[in-house]
GROMACS .gro file of C-alpha atoms in nm:
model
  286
    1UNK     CA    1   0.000   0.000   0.000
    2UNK     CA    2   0.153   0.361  -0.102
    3UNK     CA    3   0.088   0.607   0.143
    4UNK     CA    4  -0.024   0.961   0.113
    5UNK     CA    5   0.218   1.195   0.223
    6UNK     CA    6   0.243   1.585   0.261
    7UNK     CA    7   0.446   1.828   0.203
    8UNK     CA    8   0.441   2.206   0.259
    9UNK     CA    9   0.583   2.478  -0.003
   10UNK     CA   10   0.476   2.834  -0.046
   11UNK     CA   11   0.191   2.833   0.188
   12UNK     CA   12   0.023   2.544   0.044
   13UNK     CA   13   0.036   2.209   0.148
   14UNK     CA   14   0.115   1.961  -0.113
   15UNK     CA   15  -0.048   1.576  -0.101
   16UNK     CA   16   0.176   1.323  -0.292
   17UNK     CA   17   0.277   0.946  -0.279
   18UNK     CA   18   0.624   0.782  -0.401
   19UNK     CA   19   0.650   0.465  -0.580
   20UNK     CA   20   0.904   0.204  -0.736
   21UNK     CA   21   1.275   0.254  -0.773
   22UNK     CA   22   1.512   0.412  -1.037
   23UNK     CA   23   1.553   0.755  -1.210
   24UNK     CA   24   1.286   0.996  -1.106
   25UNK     CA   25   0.955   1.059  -1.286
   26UNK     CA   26   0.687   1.312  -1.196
   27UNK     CA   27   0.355   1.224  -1.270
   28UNK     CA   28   0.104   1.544  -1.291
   29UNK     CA   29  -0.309   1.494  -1.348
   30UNK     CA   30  -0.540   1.742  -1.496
   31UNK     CA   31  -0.923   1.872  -1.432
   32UNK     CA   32  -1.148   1.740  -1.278
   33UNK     CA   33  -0.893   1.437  -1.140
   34UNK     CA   34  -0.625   1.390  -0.903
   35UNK     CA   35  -0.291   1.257  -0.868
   36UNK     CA   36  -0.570   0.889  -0.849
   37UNK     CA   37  -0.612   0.877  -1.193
   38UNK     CA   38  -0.230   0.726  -1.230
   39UNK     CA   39  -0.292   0.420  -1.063
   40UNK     CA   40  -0.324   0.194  -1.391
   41UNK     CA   41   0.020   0.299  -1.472
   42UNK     CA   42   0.208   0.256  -1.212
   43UNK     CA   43   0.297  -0.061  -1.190
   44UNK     CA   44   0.458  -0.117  -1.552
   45UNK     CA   45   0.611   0.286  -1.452
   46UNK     CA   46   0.758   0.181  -1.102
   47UNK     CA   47   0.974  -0.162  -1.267
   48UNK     CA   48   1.181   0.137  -1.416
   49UNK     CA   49   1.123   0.451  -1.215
   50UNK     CA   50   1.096   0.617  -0.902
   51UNK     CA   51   0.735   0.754  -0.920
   52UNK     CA   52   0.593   1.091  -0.761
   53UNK     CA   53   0.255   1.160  -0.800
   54UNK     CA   54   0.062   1.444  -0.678
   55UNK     CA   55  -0.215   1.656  -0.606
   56UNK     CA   56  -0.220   1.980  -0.765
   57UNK     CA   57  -0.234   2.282  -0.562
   58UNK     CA   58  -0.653   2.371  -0.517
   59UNK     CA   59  -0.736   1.962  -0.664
   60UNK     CA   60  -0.721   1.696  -0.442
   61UNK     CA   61  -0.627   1.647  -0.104
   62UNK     CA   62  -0.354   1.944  -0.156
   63UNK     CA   63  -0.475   2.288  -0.003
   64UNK     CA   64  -0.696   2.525  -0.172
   65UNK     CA   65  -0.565   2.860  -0.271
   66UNK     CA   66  -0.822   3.126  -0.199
   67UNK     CA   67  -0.708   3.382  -0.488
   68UNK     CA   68  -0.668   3.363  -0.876
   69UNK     CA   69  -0.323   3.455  -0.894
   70UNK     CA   70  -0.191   3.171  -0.650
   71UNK     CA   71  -0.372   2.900  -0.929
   72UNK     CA   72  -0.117   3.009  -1.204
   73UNK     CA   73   0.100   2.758  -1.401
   74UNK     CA   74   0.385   2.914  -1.227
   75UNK     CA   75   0.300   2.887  -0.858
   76UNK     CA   76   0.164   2.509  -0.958
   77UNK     CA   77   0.512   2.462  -1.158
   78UNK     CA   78   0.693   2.583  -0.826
   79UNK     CA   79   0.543   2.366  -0.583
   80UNK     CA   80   0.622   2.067  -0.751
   81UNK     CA   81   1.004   2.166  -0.837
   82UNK     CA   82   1.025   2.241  -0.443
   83UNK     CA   83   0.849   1.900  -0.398
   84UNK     CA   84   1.125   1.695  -0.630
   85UNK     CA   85   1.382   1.909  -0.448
   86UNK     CA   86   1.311   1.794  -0.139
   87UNK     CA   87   1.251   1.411  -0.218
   88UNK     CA   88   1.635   1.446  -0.341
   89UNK     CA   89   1.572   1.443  -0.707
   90UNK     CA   90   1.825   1.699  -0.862
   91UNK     CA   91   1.662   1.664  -1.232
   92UNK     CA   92   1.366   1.440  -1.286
   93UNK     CA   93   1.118   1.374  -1.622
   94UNK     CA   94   0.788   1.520  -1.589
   95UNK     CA   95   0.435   1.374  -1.735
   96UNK     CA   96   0.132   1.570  -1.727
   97UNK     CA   97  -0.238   1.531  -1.877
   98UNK     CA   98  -0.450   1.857  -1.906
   99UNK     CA   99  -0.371   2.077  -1.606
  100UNK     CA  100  -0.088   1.882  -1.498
  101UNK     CA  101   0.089   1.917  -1.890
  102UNK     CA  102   0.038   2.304  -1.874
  103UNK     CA  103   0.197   2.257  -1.526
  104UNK     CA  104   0.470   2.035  -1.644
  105UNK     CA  105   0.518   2.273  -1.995
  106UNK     CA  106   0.569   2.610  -1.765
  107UNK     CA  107   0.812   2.390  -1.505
  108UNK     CA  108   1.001   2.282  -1.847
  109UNK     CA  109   1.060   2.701  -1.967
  110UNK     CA  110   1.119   2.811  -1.596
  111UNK     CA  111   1.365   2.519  -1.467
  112UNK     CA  112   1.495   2.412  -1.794
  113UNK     CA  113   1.798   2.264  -1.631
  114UNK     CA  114   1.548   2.000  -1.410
  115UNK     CA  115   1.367   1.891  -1.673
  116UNK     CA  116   1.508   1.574  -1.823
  117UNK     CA  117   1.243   1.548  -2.027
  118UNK     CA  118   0.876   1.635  -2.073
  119UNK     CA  119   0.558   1.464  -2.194
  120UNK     CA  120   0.230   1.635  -2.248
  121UNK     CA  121  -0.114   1.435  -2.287
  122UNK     CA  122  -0.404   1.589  -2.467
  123UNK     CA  123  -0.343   1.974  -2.505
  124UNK     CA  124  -0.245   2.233  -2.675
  125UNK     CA  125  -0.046   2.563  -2.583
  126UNK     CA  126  -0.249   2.800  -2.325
  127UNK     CA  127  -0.143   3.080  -2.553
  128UNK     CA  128  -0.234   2.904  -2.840
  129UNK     CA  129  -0.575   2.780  -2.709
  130UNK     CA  130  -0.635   3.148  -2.592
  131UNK     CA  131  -0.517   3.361  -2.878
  132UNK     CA  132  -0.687   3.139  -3.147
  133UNK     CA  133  -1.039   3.093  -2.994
  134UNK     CA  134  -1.280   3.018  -3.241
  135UNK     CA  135  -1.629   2.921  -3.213
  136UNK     CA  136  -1.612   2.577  -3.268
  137UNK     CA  137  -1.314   2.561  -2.988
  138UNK     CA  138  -1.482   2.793  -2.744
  139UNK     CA  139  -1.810   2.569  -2.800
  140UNK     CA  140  -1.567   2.217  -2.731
  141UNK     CA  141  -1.399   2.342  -2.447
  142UNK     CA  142  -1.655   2.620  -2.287
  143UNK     CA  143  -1.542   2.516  -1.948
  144UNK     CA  144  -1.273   2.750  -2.019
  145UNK     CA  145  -1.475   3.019  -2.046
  146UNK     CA  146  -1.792   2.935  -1.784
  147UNK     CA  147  -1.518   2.864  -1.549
  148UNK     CA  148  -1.341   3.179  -1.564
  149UNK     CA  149  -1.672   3.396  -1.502
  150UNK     CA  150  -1.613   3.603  -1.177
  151UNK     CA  151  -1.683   3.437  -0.812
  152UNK     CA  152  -1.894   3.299  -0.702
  153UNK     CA  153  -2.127   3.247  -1.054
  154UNK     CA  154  -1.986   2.931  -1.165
  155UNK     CA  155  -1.903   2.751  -0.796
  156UNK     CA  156  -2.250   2.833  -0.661
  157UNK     CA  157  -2.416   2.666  -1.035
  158UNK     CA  158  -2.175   2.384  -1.035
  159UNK     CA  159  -2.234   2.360  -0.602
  160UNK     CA  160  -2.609   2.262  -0.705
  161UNK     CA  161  -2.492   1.943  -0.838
  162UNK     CA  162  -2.110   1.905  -0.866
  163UNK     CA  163  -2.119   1.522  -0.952
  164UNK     CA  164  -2.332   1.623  -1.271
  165UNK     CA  165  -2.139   1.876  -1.408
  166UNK     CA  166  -1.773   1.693  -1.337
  167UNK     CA  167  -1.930   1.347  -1.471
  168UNK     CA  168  -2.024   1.572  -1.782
  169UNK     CA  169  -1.680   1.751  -1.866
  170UNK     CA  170  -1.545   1.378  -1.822
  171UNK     CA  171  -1.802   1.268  -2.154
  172UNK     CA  172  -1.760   1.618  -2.277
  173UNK     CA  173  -1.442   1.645  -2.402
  174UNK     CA  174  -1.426   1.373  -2.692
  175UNK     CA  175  -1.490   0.992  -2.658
  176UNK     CA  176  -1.561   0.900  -2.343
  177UNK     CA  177  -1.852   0.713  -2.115
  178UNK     CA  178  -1.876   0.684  -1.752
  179UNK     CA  179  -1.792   0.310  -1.810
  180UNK     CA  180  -1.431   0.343  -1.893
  181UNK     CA  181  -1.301   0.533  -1.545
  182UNK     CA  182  -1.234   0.321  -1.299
  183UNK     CA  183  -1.503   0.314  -0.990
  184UNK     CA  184  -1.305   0.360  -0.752
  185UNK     CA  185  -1.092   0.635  -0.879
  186UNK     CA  186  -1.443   0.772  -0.957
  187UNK     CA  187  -1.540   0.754  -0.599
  188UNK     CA  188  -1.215   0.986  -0.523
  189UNK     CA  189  -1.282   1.191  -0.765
  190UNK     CA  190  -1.605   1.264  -0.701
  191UNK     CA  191  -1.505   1.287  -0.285
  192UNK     CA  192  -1.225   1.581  -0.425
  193UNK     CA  193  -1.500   1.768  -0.610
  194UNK     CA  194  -1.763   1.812  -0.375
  195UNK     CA  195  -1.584   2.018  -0.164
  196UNK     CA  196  -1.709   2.393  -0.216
  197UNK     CA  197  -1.340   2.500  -0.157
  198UNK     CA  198  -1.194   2.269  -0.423
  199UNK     CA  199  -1.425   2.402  -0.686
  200UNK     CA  200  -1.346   2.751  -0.611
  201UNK     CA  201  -0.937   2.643  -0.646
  202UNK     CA  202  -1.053   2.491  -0.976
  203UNK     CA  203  -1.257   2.787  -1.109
  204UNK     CA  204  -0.961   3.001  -0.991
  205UNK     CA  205  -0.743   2.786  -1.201
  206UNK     CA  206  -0.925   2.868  -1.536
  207UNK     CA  207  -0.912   3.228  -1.413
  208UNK     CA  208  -0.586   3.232  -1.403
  209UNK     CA  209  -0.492   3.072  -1.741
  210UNK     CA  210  -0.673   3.410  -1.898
  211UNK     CA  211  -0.569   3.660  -1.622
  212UNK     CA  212  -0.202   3.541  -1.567
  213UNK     CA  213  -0.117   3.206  -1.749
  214UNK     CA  214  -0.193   3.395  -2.096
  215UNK     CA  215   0.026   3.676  -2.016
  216UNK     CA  216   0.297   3.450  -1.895
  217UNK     CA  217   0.334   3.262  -2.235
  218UNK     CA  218   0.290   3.541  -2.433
  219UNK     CA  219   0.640   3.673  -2.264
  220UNK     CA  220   0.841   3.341  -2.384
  221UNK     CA  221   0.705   3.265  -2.740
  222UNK     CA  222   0.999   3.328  -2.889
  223UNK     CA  223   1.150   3.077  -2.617
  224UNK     CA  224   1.148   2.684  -2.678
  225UNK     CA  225   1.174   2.356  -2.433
  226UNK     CA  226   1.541   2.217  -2.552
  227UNK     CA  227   1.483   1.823  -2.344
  228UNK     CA  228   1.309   1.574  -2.553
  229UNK     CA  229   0.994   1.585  -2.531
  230UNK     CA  230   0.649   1.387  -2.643
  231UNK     CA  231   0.286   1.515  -2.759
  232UNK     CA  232   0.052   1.215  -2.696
  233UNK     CA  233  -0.296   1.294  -2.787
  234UNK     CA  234  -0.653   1.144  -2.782
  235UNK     CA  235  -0.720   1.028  -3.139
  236UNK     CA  236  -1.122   1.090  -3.090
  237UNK     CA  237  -1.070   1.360  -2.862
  238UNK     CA  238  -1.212   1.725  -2.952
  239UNK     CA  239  -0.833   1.879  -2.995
  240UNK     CA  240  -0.754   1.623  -3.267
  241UNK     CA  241  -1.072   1.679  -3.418
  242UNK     CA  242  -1.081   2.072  -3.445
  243UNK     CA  243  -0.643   2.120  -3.497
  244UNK     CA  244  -0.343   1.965  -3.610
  245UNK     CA  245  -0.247   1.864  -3.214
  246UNK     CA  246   0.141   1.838  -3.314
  247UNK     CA  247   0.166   2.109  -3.519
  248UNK     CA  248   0.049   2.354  -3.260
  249UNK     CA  249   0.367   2.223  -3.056
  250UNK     CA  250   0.612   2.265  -3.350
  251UNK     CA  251   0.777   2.594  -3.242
  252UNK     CA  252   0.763   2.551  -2.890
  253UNK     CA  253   0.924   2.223  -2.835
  254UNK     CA  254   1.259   2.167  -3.011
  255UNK     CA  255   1.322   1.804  -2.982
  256UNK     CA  256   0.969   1.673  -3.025
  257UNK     CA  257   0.762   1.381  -3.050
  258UNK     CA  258   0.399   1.297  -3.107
  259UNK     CA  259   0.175   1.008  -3.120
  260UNK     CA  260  -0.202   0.995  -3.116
  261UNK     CA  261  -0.360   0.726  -2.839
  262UNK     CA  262  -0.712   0.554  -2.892
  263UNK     CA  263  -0.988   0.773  -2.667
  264UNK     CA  264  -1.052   1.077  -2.650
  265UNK     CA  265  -0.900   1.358  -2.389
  266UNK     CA  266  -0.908   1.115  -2.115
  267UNK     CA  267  -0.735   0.836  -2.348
  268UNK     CA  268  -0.497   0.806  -1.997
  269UNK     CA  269  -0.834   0.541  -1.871
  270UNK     CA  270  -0.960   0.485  -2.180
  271UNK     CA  271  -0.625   0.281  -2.288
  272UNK     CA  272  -0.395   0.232  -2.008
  273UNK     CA  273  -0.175  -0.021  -2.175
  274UNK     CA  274  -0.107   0.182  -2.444
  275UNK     CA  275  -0.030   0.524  -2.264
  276UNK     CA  276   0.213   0.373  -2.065
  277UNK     CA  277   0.357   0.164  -2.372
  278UNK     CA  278   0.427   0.478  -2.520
  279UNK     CA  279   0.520   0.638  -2.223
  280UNK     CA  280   0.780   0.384  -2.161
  281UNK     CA  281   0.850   0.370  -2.526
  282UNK     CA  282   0.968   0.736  -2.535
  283UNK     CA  283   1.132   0.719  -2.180
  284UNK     CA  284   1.375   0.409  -2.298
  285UNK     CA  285   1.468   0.670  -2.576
  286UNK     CA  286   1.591   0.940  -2.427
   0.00000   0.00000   0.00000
């Protein structure tokens, strides 16, 4: 049995477990999760690596900032660079889906010389996403938008019935049913989510990604990640469907790969066995 374990960074307390033995590998989850939904992968990921997991700052069983400007990439990108730190870890590979790859793409440009390497599952750039908004994107991926409405509109509508509107961005964003998450991460995800505080941190999150996140990427597009790094995609998710997924990651990541995954944005349950094939595939090469 892994235990939970916390540690505290920048006035936030951090909720993470430790796995398996060899070189270091951070494992980051996105919205509406938490650091659960890794738990099919670890045990091919821990014959090979020494696996951290964790909880977000604002998701989880991590604290819950209580402004937008403590939700940034940055802050997030910080607390986990003070977390591998102090477990020892000197330079480490990071792998992130959603929330957890913007995290893991912003640790990459601000502590280039930690990042061994970097994988990011199922987005595209925040400034990308942001600066080319059209309306089929905006009407895929309106959480971006309904989320980012000023407190308290969005908590106190999603409050009503949180396990509605999470269940529904986790069928909303391409392929997906109910079926193909696990019940028991469900369970935890749906324990994570009911709490009024964690859906605040989460709203504050999308805030943030237009208030400061935006700005922040704007400032280092002429900038690229150097360390190898792999775009892994859903091949029936709605990013696939509306742009070329790669080809948004072209100038920002100079030693790139890609590869598309069956499922859709949450292709991470939907095929296990493959993500961490490929995950392990790319990791063996570098």
């Amino acid at each position: 049995m892994i235990q939970t374990q916390f540690f505290e960074t920048d006035n936030q307390i951090i909720a993470y477990e430790v796995a398996g033995n060899g070189p270091p590998l951070l494992l980051l989850h996105g919205f509406p999760q938490t650091r659960a939904m890794w738990r099919p992968l670890l045990p091919a990921l821990t014959e090979s690596f020494t696996v951290v997991t964790a909880d977000l700052r604002g998701y989880g069983e991590s604290s819950k900032p209580s402004s937008v400007a403590e939700m940034s990439f940055r802050r997030m990108a910080k607390d986990m660079v003070a977390l591998m730190t102090f477990l020892g870890h000197d330079a480490f590979h990071a792998v992130g889906h959603d929330r957890g790859a913007r995290t893991a793409h912003r640790m990459a440009l601000d502590y280039p010389e930690l990042v061994l390497s970097l994988i990011v599952m199922d987005i595209v750039p925040t400034e990308y996403l942001l600066s080319n908004m059209t309306t089929e994107i905006a009407k895929a991926y309106y959480h971006w938008l309904f989320l980012a409405q000023p407190h308290p509109f969005p908590e106190r509508m999603i409050e009503h019935d949180p396990d509605a509107y999470f269940e529904r961005c986790l069928l909303g964003f391409g392929k997906a049913s109910l079926s193909d998450f696990d019940a028991d991460l469900l369970d935890l995800y749906r324990t994570a989510w009911r709490d009024p505080d964690c859906i605040r941190a989460m709203c504050h999150d999308y805030r943030a990604a237009i208030e400061v996140d935006w700005a922040d990427d704007r400032v280092d597009l002429d900038r690229q990640v150097e360390c190898p790094s792999l775009v892994l995609y859903g091949k029936d998710g709605a990013m696939a469907h509306l742009l070329d997924v790669p080809a948004t990651w072209a100038e920002r990541l100079a030693n790139m790969q890609h590869a598309a995954v069956e499922g859709g944005h949450f292709f991470p349950d939907q095929s296990p066995k493959t993500t961490t094939d490929a995950v392990l595939s790319f990791m063996r090469s570098v």
